[in-house]
C-alpha positions as a Python dict, from the first residue, in 0.01 Angstrom:
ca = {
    (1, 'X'): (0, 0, 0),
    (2, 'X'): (319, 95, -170),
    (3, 'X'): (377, 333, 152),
    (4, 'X'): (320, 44, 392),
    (5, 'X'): (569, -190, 156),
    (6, 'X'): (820, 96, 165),
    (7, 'X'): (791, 104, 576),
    (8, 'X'): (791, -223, 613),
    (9, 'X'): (1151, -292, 373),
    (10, 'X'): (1499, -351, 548),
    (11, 'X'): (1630, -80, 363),
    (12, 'X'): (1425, 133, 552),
    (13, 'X'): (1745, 312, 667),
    (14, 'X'): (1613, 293, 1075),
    (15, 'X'): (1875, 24, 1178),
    (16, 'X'): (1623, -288, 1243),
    (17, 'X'): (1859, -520, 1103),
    (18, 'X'): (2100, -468, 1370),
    (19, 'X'): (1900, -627, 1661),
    (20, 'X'): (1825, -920, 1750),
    (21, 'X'): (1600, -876, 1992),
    (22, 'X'): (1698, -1143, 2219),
    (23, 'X'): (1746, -1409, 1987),
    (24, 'X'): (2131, -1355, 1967),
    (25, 'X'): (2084, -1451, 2324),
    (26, 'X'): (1903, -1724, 2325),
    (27, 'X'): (2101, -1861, 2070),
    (28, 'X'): (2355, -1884, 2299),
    (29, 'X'): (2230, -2019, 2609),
    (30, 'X'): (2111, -2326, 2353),
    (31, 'X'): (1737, -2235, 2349),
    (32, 'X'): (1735, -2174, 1996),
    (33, 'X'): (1987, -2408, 1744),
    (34, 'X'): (1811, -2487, 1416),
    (35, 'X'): (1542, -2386, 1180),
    (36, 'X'): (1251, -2572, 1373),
    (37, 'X'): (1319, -2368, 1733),
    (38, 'X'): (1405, -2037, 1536),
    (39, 'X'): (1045, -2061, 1402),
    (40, 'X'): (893, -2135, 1743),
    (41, 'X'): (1094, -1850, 1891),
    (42, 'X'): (1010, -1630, 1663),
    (43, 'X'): (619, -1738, 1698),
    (44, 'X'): (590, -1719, 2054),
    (45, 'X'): (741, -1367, 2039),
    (46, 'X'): (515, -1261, 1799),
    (47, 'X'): (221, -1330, 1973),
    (48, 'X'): (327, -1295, 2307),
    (49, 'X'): (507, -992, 2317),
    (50, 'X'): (468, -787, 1982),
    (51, 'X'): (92, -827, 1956),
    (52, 'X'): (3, -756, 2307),
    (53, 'X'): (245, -441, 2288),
    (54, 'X'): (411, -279, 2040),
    (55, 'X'): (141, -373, 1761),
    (56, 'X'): (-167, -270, 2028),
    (57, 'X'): (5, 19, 2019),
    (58, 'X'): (32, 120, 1630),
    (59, 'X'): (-301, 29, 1603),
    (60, 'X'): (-409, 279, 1856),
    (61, 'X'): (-151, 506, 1758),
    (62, 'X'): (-237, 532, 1387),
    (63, 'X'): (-611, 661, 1424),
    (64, 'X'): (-494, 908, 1643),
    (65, 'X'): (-220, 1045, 1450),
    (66, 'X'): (-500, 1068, 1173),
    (67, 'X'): (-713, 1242, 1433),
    (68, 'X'): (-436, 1457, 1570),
    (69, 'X'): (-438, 1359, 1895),
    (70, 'X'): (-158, 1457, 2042),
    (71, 'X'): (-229, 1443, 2390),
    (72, 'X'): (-311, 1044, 2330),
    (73, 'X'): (9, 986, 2094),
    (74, 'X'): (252, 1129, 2393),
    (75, 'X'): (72, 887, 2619),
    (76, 'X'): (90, 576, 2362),
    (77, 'X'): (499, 661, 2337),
    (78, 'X'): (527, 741, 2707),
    (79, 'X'): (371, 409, 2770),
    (80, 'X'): (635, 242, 2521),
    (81, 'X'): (931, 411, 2702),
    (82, 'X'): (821, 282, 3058),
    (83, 'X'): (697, -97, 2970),
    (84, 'X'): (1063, -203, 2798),
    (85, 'X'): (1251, -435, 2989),
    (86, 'X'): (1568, -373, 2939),
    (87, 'X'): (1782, -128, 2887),
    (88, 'X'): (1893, -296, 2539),
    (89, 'X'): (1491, -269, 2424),
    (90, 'X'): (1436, 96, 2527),
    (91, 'X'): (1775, 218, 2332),
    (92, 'X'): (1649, 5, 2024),
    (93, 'X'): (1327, 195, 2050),
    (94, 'X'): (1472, 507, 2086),
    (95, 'X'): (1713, 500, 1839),
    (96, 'X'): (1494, 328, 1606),
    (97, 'X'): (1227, 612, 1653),
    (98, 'X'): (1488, 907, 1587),
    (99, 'X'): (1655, 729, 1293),
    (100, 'X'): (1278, 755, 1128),
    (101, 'X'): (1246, 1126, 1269),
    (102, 'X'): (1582, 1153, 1086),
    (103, 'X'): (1408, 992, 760),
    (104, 'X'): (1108, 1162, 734),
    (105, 'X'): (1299, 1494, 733),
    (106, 'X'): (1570, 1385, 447),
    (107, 'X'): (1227, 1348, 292),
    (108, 'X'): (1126, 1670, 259),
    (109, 'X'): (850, 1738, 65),
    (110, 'X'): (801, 1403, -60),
    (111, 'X'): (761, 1299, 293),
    (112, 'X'): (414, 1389, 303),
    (113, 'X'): (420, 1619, 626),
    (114, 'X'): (544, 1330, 847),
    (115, 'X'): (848, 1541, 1040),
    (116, 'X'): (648, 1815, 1081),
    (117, 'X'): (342, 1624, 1261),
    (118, 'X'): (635, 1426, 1450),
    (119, 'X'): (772, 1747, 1536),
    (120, 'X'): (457, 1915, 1676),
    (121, 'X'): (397, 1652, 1875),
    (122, 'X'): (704, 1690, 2114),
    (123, 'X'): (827, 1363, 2153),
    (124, 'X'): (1120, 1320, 2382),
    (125, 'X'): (1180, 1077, 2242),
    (126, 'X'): (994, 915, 1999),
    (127, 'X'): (994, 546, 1993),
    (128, 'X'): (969, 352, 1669),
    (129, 'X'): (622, 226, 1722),
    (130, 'X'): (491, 591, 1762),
    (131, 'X'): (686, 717, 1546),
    (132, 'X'): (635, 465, 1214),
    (133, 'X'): (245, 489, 1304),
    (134, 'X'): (292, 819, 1254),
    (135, 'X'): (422, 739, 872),
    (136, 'X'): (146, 469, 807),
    (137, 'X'): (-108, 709, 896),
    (138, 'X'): (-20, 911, 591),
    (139, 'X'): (-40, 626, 388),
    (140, 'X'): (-380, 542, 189),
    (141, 'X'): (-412, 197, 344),
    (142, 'X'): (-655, 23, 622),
    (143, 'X'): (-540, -13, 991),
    (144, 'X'): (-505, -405, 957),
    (145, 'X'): (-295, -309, 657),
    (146, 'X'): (-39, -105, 792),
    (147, 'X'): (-18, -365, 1127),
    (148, 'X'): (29, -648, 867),
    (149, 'X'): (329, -428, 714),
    (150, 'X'): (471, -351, 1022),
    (151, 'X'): (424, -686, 1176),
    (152, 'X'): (624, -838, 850),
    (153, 'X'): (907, -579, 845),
    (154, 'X'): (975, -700, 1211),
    (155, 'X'): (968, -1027, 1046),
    (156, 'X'): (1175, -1012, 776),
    (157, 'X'): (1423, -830, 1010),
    (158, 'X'): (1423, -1150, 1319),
    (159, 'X'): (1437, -1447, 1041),
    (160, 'X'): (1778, -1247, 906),
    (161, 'X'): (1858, -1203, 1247),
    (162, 'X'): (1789, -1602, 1320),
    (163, 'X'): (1992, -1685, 1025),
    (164, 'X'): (2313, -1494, 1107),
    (165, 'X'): (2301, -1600, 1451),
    (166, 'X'): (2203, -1988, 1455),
    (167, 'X'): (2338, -2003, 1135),
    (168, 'X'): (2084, -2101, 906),
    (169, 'X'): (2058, -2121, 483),
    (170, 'X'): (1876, -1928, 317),
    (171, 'X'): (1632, -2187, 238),
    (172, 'X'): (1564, -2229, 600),
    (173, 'X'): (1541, -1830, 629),
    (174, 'X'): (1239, -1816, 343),
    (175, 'X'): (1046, -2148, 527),
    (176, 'X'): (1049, -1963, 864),
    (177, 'X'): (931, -1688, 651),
    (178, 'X'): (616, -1918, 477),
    (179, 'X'): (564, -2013, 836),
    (180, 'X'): (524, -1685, 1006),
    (181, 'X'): (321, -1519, 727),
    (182, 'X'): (58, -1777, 814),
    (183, 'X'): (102, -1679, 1173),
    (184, 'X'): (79, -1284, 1154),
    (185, 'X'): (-290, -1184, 1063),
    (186, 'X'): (-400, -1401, 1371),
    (187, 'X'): (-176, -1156, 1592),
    (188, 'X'): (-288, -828, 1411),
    (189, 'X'): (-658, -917, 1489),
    (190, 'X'): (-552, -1017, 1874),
    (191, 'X'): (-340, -646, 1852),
    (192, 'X'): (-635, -440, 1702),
    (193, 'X'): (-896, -581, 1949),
    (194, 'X'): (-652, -532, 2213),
    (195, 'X'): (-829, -191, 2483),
    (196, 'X'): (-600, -31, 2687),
    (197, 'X'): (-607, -228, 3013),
    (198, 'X'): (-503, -553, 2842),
    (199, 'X'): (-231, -368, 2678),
    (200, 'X'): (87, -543, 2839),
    (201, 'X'): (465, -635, 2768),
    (202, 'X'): (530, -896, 3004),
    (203, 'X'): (777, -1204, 2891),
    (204, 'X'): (1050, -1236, 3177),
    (205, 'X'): (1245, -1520, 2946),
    (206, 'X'): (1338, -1242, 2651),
    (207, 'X'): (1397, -1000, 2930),
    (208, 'X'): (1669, -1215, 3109),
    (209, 'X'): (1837, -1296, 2817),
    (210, 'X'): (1818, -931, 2693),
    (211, 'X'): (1992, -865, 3008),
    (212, 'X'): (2227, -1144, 2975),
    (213, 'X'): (2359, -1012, 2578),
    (214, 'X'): (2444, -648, 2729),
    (215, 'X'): (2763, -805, 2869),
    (216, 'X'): (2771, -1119, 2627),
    (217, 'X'): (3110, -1205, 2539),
    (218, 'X'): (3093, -1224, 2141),
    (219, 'X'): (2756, -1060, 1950),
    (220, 'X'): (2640, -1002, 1617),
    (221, 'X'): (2374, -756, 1710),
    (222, 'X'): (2347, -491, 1932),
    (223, 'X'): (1996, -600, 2121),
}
């Protein structure tokens, strides 16, 4: 578990807590302007884009980075880089994915093997689901585990995010954060039972305003 607390922490140095994923965005357009929309934002995304896609993916990815399957882990990441709808979501994945690449081999030999199974596997590039699946699956922890770490690093970095950008108090920030922990095992279960061919990342409202904060005037974050 300490593995999966140590991916899941913003001082994971992969650069999470510079996006906002949209909610800079919607922020702006009006959609979003206290504490009680934040946390519905941030709920709806959860379960209707990060557990239907980028958590279906970890857990699928994990087993077979356990199983060295490399032929189903550059499928799993090539399916990441084709279903992001933006150009602002594929860069964060990218560069989110090479920054742990980047990690794992400051690591050395405390990192357990986890550049050199990255390596092997040829990723061009790796995207930060693959890629941190790839770390969890060193990691003496469950599946549902290492999605409930992941799914409350994302978490931890959109409430931050919602804060900056609405603004909220801290107070506010560690409510939203009561509220969501309540609301994440539900979407790891819906991820994990999740086969291929219901595997989607479909939500045209986060893509538009995606769009909409590459040319925003003023920004805190860079997604």
């Amino acid at each position: 578990m300490l593995q999966i607390l140590w991916l899941a922490s913003p001082a994971l140095p992969v650069g999470g807590f510079s996006y906002s994923e949209g909610l800079e965005a919607a922020v702006d357009a009006g959609l979003v302007t206290d504490e009680q929309s934040a946390a519905n934002w941030l709920a709806d995304q959860l379960h209707l884009g990060l557990a239907r896609a980028d958590l279906a993916v970890v857990a699928q990815a994990i087993p077979a980075w356990r199983r060295n399957d490399l032929e189903r882990i550059r499928a799993l990441n090539q399916w990441m880089l084709q279903t992001r709808e933006t150009l602002e979501f594929r860069l964060q994945s990218e560069q989110m994915g090479r920054s742990l690449l980047e990690w794992s081999r400051q690591l050395g030999e405390l990192g357990n093997g986890v550049f050199e199974q990255l390596q092997a596997a040829r990723l061009d590039p790796p995207t930060y689901p693959v890629a941190c699946a790839c770390a969890a699956a060193h990691a003496d922890a469950s599946l549902r585990d290492c999605l409930l770490g992941y799914a409350f690093g994302w978490t931890e970095n959109m409430v931050q995010a919602a804060i900056k950008s609405v603004p909220l108090g801290q107070s506010a920030g560690q409510r939203m954060l009561a509220r969501m922990a309540q609301q994440i095992p539900g979407a790891v279960d819906h991820a994990l039972a999740l086969p291929d061919e219901r595997r989607q990342a479909f939500t045209p409202l986060l893509a538009i305003l995606s769009a909409r904060h590459e040319t925003q005037y003023s920004r805190l974050f860079r997604s």
